[in-house]
CSV table of C-alpha atoms in Angstrom, one decimal:
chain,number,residue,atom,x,y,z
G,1,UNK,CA,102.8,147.1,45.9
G,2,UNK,CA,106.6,147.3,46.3
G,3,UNK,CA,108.1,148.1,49.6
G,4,UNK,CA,107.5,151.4,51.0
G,5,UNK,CA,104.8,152.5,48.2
G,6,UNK,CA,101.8,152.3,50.5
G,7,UNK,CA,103.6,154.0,53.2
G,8,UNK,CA,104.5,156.9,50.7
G,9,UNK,CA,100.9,157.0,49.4
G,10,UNK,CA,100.2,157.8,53.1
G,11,UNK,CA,102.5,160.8,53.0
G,12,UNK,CA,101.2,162.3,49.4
G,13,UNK,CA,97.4,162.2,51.2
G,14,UNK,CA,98.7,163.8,54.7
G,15,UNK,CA,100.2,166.6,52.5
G,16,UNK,CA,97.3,167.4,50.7
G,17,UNK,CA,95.3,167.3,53.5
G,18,UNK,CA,97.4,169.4,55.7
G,19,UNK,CA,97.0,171.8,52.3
G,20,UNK,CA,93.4,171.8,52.2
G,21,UNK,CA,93.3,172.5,55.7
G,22,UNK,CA,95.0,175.9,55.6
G,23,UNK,CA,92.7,176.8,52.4
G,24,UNK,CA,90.1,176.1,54.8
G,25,UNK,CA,88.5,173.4,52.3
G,26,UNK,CA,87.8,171.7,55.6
G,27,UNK,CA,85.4,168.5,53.8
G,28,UNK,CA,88.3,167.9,50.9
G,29,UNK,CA,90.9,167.5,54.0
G,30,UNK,CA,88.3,165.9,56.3
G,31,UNK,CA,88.6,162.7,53.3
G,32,UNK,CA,92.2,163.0,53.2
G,33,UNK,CA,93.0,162.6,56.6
G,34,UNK,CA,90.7,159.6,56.9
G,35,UNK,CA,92.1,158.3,53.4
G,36,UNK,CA,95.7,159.2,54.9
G,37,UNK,CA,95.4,157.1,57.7
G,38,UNK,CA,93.7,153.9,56.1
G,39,UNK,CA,97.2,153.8,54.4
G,40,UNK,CA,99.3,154.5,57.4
G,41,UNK,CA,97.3,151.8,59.4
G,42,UNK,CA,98.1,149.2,56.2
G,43,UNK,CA,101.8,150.1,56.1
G,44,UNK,CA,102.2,148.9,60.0
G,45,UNK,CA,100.7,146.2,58.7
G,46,UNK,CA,102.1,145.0,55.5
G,47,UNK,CA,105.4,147.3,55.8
G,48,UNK,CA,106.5,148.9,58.6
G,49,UNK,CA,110.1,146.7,59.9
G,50,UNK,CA,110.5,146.9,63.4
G,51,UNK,CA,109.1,148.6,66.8
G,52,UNK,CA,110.3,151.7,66.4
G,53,UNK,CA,109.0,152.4,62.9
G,54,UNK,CA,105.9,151.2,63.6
G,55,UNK,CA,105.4,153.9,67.1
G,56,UNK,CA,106.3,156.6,65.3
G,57,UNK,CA,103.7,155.4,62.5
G,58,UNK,CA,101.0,155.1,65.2
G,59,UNK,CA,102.2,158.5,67.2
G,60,UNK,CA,100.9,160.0,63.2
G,61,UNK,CA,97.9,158.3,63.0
G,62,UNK,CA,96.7,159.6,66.2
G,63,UNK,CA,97.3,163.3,65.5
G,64,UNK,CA,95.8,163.1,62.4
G,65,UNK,CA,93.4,161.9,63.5
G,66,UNK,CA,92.9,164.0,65.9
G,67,UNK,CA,92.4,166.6,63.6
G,68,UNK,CA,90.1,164.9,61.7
G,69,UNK,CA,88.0,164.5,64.6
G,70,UNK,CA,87.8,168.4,65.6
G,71,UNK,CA,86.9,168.7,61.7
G,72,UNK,CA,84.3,166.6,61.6
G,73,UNK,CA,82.7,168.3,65.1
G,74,UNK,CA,83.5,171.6,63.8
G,75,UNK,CA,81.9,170.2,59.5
G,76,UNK,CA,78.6,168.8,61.9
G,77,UNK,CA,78.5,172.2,63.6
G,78,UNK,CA,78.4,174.7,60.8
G,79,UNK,CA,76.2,172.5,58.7
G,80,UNK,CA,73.2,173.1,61.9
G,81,UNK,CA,73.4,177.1,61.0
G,82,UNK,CA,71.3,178.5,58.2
G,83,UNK,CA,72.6,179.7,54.8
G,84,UNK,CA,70.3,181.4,53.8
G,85,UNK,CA,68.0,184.3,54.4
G,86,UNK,CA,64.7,183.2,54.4
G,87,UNK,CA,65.9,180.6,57.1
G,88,UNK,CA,66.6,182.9,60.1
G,89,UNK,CA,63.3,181.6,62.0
G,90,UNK,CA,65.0,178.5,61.9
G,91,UNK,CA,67.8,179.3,64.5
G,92,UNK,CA,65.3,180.0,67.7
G,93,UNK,CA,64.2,176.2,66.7
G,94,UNK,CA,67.4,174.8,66.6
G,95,UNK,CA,68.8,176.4,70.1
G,96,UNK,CA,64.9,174.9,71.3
G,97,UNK,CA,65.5,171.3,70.6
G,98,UNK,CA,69.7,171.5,71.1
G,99,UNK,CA,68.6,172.6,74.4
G,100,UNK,CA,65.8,170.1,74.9
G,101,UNK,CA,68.2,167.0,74.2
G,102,UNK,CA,71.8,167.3,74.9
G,103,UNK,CA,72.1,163.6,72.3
G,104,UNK,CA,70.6,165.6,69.4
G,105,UNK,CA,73.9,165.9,67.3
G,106,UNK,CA,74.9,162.2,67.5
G,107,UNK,CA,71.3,160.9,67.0
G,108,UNK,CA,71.3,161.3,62.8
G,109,UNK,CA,74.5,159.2,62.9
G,110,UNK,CA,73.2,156.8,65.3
G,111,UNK,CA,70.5,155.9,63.6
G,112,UNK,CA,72.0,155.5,60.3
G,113,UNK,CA,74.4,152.9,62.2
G,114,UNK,CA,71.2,151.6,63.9
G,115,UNK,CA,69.5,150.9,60.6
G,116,UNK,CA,72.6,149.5,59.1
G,117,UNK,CA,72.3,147.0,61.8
G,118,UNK,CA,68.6,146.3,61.6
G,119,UNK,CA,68.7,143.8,58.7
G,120,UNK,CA,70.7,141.8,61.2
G,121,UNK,CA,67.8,140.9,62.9
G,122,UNK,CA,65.8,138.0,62.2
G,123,UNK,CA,62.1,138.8,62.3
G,124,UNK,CA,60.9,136.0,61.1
G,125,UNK,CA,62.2,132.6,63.0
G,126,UNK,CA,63.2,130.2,61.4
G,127,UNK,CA,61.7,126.9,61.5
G,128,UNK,CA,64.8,124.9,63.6
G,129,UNK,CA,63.3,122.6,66.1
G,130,UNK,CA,65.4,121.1,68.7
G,131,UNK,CA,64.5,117.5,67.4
G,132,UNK,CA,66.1,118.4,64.1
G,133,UNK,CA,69.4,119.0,65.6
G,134,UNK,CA,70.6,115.0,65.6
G,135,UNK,CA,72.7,114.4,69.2
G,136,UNK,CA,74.4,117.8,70.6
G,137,UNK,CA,72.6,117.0,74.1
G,138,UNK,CA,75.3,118.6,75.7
G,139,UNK,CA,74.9,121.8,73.3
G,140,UNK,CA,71.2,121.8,74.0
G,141,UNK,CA,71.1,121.6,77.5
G,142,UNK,CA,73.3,124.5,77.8
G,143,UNK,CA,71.4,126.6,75.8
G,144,UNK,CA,68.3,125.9,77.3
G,145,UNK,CA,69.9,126.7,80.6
G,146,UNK,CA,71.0,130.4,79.3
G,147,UNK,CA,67.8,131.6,76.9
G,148,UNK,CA,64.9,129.1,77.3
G,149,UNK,CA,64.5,128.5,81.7
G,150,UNK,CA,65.2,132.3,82.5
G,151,UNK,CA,62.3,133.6,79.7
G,152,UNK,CA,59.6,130.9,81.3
G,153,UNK,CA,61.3,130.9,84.7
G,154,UNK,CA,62.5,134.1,85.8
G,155,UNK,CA,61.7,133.6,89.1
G,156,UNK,CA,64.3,130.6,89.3
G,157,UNK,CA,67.1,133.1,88.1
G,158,UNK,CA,67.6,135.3,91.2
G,159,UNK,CA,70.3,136.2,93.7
G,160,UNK,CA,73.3,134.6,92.8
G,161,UNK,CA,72.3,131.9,90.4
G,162,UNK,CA,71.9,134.1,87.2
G,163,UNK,CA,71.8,132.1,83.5
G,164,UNK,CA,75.2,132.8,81.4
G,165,UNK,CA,76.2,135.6,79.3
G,166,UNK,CA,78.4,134.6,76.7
G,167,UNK,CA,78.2,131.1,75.2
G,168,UNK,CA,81.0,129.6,72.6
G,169,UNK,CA,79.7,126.8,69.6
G,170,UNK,CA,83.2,125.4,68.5
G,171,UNK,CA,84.2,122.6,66.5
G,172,UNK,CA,84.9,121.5,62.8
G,173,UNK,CA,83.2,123.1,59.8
G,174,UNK,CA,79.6,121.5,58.6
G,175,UNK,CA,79.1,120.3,62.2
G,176,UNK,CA,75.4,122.2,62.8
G,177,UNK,CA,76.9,125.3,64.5
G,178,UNK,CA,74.8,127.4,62.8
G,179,UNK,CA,72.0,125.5,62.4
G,180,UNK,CA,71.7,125.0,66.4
G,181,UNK,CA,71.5,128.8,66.8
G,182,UNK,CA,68.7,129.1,64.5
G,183,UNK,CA,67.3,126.6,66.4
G,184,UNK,CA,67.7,128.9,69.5
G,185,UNK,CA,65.9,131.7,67.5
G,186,UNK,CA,62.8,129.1,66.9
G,187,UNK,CA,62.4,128.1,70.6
G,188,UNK,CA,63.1,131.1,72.4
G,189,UNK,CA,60.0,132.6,71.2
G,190,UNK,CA,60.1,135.8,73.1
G,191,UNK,CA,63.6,136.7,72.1
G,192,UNK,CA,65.0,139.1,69.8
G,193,UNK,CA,67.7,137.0,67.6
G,194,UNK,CA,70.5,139.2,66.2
G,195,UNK,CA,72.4,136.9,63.6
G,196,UNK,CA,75.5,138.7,62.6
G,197,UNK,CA,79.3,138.3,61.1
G,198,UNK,CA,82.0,139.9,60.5
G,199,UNK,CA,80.7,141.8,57.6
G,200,UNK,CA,77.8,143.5,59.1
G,201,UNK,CA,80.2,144.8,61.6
G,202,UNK,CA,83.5,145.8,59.9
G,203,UNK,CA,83.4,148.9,57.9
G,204,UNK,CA,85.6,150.6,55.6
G,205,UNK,CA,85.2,153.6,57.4
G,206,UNK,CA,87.6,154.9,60.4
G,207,UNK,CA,86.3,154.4,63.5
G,208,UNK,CA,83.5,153.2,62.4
G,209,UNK,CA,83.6,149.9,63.4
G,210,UNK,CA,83.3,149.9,67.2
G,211,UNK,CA,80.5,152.2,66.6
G,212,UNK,CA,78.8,149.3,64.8
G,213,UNK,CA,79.8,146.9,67.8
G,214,UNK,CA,78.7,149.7,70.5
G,215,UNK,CA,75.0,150.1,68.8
G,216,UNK,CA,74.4,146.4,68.5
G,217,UNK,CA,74.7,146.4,71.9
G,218,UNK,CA,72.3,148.9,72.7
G,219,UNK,CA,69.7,147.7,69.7
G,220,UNK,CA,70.3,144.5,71.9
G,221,UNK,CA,69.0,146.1,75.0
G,222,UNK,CA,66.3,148.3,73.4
G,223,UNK,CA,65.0,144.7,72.2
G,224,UNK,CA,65.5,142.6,75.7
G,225,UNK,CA,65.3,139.5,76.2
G,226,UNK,CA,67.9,138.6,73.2
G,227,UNK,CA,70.6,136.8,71.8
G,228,UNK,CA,73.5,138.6,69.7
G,229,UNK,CA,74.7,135.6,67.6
G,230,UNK,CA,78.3,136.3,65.8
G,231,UNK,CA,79.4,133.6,63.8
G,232,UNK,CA,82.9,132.7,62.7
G,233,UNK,CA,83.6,135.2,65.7
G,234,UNK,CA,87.2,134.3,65.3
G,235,UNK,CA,87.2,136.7,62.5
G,236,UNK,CA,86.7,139.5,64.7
G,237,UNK,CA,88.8,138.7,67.6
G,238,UNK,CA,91.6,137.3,66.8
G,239,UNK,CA,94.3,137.3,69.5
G,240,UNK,CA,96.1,140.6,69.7
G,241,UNK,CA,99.4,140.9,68.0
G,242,UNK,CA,101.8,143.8,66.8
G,243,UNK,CA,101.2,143.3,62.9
G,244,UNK,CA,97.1,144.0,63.6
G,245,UNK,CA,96.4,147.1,62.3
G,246,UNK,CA,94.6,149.9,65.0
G,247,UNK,CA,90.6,149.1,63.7
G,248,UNK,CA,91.2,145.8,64.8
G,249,UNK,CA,92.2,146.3,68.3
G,250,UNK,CA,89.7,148.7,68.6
G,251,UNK,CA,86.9,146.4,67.2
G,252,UNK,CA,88.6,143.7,69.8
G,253,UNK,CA,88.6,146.5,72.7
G,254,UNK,CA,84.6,147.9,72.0
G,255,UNK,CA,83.9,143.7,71.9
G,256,UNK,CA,85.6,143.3,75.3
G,257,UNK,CA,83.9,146.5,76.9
G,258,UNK,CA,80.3,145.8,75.5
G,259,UNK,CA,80.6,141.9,76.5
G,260,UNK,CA,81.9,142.8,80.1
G,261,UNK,CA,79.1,145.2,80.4
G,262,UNK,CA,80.8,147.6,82.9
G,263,UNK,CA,78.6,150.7,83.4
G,264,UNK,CA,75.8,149.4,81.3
G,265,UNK,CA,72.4,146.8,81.6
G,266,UNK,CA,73.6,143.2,80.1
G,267,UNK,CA,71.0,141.7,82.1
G,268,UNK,CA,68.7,139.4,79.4
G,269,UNK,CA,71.6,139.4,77.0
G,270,UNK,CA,72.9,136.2,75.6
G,271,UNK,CA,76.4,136.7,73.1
G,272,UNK,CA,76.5,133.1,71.3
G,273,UNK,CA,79.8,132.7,69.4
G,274,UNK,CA,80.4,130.2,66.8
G,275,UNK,CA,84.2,129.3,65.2
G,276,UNK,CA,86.0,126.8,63.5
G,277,UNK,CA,89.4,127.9,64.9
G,278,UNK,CA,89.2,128.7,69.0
G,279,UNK,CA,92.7,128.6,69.5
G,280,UNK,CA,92.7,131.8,67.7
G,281,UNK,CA,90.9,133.8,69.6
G,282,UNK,CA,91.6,136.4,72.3
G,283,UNK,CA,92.4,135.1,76.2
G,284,UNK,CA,90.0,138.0,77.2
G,285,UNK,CA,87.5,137.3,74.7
G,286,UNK,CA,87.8,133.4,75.3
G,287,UNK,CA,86.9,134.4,79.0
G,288,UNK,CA,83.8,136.4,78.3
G,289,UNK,CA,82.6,133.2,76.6
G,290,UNK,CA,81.7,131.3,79.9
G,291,UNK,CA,80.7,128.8,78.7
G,292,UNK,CA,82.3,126.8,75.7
G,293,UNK,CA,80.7,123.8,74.1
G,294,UNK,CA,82.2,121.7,71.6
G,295,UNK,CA,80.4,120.5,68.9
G,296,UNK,CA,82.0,117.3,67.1
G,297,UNK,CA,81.6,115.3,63.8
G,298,UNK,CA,78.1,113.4,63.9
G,299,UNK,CA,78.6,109.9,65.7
G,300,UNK,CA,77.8,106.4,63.7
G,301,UNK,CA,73.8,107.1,65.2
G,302,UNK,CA,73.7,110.5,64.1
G,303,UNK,CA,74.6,109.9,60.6
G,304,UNK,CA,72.2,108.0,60.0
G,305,UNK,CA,69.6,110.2,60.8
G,306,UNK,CA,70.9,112.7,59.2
G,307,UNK,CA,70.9,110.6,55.7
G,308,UNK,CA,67.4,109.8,56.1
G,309,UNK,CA,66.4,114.1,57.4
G,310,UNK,CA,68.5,115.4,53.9
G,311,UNK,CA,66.4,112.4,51.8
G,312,UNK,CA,63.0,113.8,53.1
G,313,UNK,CA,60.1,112.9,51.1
G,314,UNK,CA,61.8,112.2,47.8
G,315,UNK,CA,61.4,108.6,46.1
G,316,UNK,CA,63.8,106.1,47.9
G,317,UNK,CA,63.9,102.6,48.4
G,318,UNK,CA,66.6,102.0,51.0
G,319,UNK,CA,66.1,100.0,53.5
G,320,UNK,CA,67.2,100.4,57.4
G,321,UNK,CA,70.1,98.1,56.8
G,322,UNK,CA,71.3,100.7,54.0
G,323,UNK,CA,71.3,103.3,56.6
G,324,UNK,CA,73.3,101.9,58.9
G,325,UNK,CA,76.1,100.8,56.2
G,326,UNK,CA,76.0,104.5,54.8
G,327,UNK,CA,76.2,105.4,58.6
G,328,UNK,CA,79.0,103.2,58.9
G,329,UNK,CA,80.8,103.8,55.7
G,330,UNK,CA,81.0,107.7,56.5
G,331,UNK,CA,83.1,108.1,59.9
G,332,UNK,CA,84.9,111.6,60.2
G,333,UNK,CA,82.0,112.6,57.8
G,334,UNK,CA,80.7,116.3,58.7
G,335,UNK,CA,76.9,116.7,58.5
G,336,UNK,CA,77.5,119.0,55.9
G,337,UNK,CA,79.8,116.2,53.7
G,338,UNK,CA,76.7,114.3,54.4
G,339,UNK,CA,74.4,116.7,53.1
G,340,UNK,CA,76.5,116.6,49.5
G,341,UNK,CA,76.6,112.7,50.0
G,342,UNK,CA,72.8,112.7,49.6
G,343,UNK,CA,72.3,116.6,47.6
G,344,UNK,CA,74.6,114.6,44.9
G,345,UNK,CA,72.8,111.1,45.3
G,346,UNK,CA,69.4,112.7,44.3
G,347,UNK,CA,70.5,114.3,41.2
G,348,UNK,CA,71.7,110.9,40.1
G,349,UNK,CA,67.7,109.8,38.8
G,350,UNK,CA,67.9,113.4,37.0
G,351,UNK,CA,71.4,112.5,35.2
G,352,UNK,CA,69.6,109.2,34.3
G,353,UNK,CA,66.9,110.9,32.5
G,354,UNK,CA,69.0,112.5,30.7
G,355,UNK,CA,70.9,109.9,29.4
G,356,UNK,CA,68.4,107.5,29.2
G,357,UNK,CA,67.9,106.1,25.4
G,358,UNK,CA,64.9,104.3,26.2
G,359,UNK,CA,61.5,104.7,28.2
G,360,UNK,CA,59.1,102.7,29.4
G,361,UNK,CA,55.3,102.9,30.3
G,362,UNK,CA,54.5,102.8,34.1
G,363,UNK,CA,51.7,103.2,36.6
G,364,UNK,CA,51.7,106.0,39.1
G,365,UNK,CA,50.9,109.3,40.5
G,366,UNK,CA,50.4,112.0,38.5
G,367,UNK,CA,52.9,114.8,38.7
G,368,UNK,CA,50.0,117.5,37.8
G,369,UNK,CA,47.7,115.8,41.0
G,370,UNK,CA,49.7,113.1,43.1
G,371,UNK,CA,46.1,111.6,44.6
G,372,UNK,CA,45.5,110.6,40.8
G,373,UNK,CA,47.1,107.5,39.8
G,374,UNK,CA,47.5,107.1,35.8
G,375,UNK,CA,49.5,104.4,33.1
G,376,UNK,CA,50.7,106.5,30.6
G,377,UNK,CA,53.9,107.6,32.5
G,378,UNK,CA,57.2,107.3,30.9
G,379,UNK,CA,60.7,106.3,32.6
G,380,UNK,CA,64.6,105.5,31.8
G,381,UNK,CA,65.2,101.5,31.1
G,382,UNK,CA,67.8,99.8,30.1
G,383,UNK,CA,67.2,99.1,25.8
G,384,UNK,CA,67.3,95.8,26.4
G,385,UNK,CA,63.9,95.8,28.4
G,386,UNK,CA,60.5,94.2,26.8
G,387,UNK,CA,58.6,97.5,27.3
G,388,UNK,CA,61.3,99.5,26.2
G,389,UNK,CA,60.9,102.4,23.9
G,390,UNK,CA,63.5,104.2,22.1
G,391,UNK,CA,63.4,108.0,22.3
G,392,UNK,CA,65.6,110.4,25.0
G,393,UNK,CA,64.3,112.9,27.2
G,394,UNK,CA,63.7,115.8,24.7
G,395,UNK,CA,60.8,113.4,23.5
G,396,UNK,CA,59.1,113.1,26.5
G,397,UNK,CA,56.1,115.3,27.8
G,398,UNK,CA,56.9,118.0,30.8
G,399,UNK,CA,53.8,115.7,32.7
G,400,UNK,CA,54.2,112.2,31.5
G,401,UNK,CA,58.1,111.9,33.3
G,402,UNK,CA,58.6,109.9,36.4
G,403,UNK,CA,61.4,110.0,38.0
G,404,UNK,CA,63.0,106.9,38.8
G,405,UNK,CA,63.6,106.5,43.0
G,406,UNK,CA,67.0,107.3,44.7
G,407,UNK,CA,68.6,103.5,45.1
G,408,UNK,CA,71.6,102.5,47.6
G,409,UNK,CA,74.0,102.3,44.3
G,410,UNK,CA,73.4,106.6,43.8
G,411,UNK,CA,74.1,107.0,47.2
G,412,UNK,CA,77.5,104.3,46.5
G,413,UNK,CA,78.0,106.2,43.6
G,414,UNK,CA,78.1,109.7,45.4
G,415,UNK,CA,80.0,108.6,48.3
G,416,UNK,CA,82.6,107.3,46.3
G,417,UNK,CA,83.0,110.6,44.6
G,418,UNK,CA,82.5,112.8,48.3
G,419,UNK,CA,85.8,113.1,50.6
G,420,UNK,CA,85.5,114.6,54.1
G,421,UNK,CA,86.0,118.3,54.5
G,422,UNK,CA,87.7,118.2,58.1
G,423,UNK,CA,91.5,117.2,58.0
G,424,UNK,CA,93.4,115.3,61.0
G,425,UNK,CA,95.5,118.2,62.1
G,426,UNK,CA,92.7,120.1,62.8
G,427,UNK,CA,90.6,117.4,64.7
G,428,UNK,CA,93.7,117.2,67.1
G,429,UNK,CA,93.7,120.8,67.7
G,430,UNK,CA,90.2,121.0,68.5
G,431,UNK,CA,90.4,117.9,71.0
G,432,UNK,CA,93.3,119.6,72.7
G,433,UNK,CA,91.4,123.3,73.0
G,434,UNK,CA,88.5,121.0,74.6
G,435,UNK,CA,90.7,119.6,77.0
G,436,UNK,CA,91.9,123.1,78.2
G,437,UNK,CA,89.0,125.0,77.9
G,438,UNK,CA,85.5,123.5,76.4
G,439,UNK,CA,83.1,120.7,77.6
G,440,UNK,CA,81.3,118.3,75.2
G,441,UNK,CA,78.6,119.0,73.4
């Protein structure tokens, strides 16, 4: 848009809404404010020069909205009285249950924010052990510390030694953030496991963001013992800055609140962040995070592993040694690089099929019934091969293909085509955040 277009857009809404509102068409104006003010909040932020411009922007904002606000009460509140005649009984029954629960007017709205957030819940855990999370001892211990020992050990977490609150997962992309929280979900059994980003939580909507953040929270106490986990947290609070727009620094401000837990239960409430980019985040959001554990690349022993976890039970024949040169051949490798290293590696027998211009008859398990063992199977040779028959894939029956076994030249061959995701600069900045504020993980 060209300079000073949104702000004007902003204007042409506020006018019409302001219009609306002395026609008494108080819904219409009610979608104009809100609209208004979605374009006043992106003109501070992509517009607005200067301190001054951007006050008097903000000082607008908040009496329209304002107004919106006593629209919306005053829209909830005529909606409750009966329009027509046959519905008179109605009233006694309204005053009844307005009398009998003082919450009744916010509960329809609550619960649709509620049931927004239920999908966020994992209700069936997934199948994470902590032996499939290669090294991360550090990581581990932590997090057995704060959700596994207080569950089967209450009774060790009184008086003043109480199990942490807030936990931080930081380190380069692809290093197993992610996985190691769904590895939390698995072995705290008793748990409820909220897994959650920045999309479940930020919504179009004005103001209604911090709701979102508010009834997490409280699903998260309805549903004690349990862990909120918000990954690439960074996204959501970011350190606060005078170009954010106003829903930001209100998400940021509801975080800080719910987190702190001032005038409400947060007892049997883990928060378990996970970013690529700490040095972004908020001081006072970095602090409610007590505990930050950095999680690096995979070491030399790690990688290894994790080549042999990704091959699982498909056809191989590398050998130890293999491992260890693949191991060795891959330093400042994430385990997700690692995980295209060997995703790629295994297509490569598939790629040969296809080419292939000759087959051969072999013995071995059939693909209908692996405990069978026939000799009419077919595979890729080279044409120069004694058994060799010439015909391509096309030719060849859906259960008569085997598939040739992953070799040490795919993986070669994959490797060489597979750089690392995770650049130097980076690396250094995370070191330099674990220096000042994380342990090793």
């Amino acid at each position: 848009m060209a300079s000073g277009t949104i702000l004007q857009k902003a204007i042409d809404l506020v006018t019409r809404a302001t219009e609306e509102d002395r026609n008494k068409n108080y819904e219409e104006a009610l979608r104009l404010y809100e609209h208004a003010v979605e374009y006043f909040l992106h003109s501070i932020k992509y517009e607005a020069q200067g301190d001054r411009a951007k006050e008097s922007i903000r000082a607008k904002c908040t009496q329209y909205l304002e107004r919106a606000e006593k629209l919306k009460a005053y829209l909830k509140k005529s909606k409750k009285k009966p329009v027509k005649a046959g519905e008179d009984n109605s009233k006694t029954e309204d005053k009844k249950s307005d009398s009998g629960d003082s919450d009744t007017d916010s509960d329809p709205e609550k619960k649709k924010l509620q049931s927004k957030l239920e999908g966020a819940i994992i209700i069936e855990k997934p199948d994470v052990k902590w032996n499939d999370v290669a090294g991360l001892d550090g990581a581990k211990e932590a997090l057995k510390e704060a959700v596994i020992l207080p569950i089967r050990f209450p009774h060790l977490f009184t008086g003043k030694r109480i199990p942490w609150k807030g936990i931080l997962l930081f380190g380069p992309p692809g290093t197993g953030k992610s996985y190691l929280a769904k590895a939390v979900a698995t072995e705290a059994n008793n748990s409820t496991f909220f897994s959650v980003s920045s999309s479940d939580l930020v919504s179009k909507w004005l103001g209604e963001s911090e709701k979102l953040v508010k009834n997490l929270f409280e699903l998260a106490r309805q549903h004690k013992p349990s862990i909120i986990f918000i990954d690439e947290v960074d996204s959501l609070c970011s350190s606060r800055s005078d170009n954010e727009s106003e829903s930001a620094r209100r998400i940021k401000t509801e975080f800080l609140v719910q987190m702190q837990g001032v005038g409400s239960d947060n007892d049997g409430i883990l928060v378990l962040g996970a970013t690529n980019i700490p040095w972004v985040l908020d001081s006072a959001i970095r602090r409610r995070f007590e505990k930050r554990i950095y999680i690096p690349l995979p070491d030399e022993q790690a990688r290894a592993i994790m080549f042999k976890i990704h091959l699982g039970s498909t056809s191989h024949c590398l050998t130890e040694e293999d491992f260890k040169k693949l191991a060795a051949a891959t330093d400042g490798y994430s385990g997700a690089d690692i995980s295209i290293i060997v995703r790629d590696a295994l297509m490569q027998p598939v790629r040969q099929v296809q080419t292939a211009t000759h087959f051969k008859r072999v013995r071995g398990p059939s693909p209908k019934d692996p405990s069978i063992i026939v000799d009419d199977l077919l595979t890729p040779c080279s044409p120069g091969d004694p058994a060799a028959i010439e015909m391509n894939w096309m030719e060849v029956e859906g259960d008569k293909l085997y598939e040739p076994p992953v070799t040490m030249k795919d993986m070669l061959k994959s490797l060489a085509t597979t750089r690392p995701t995770v650049n130097e600069e980076d690396m250094t900045k995370l070191e330099k955040f674990k220096e000042d504020f994380g342990q090793e993980g």
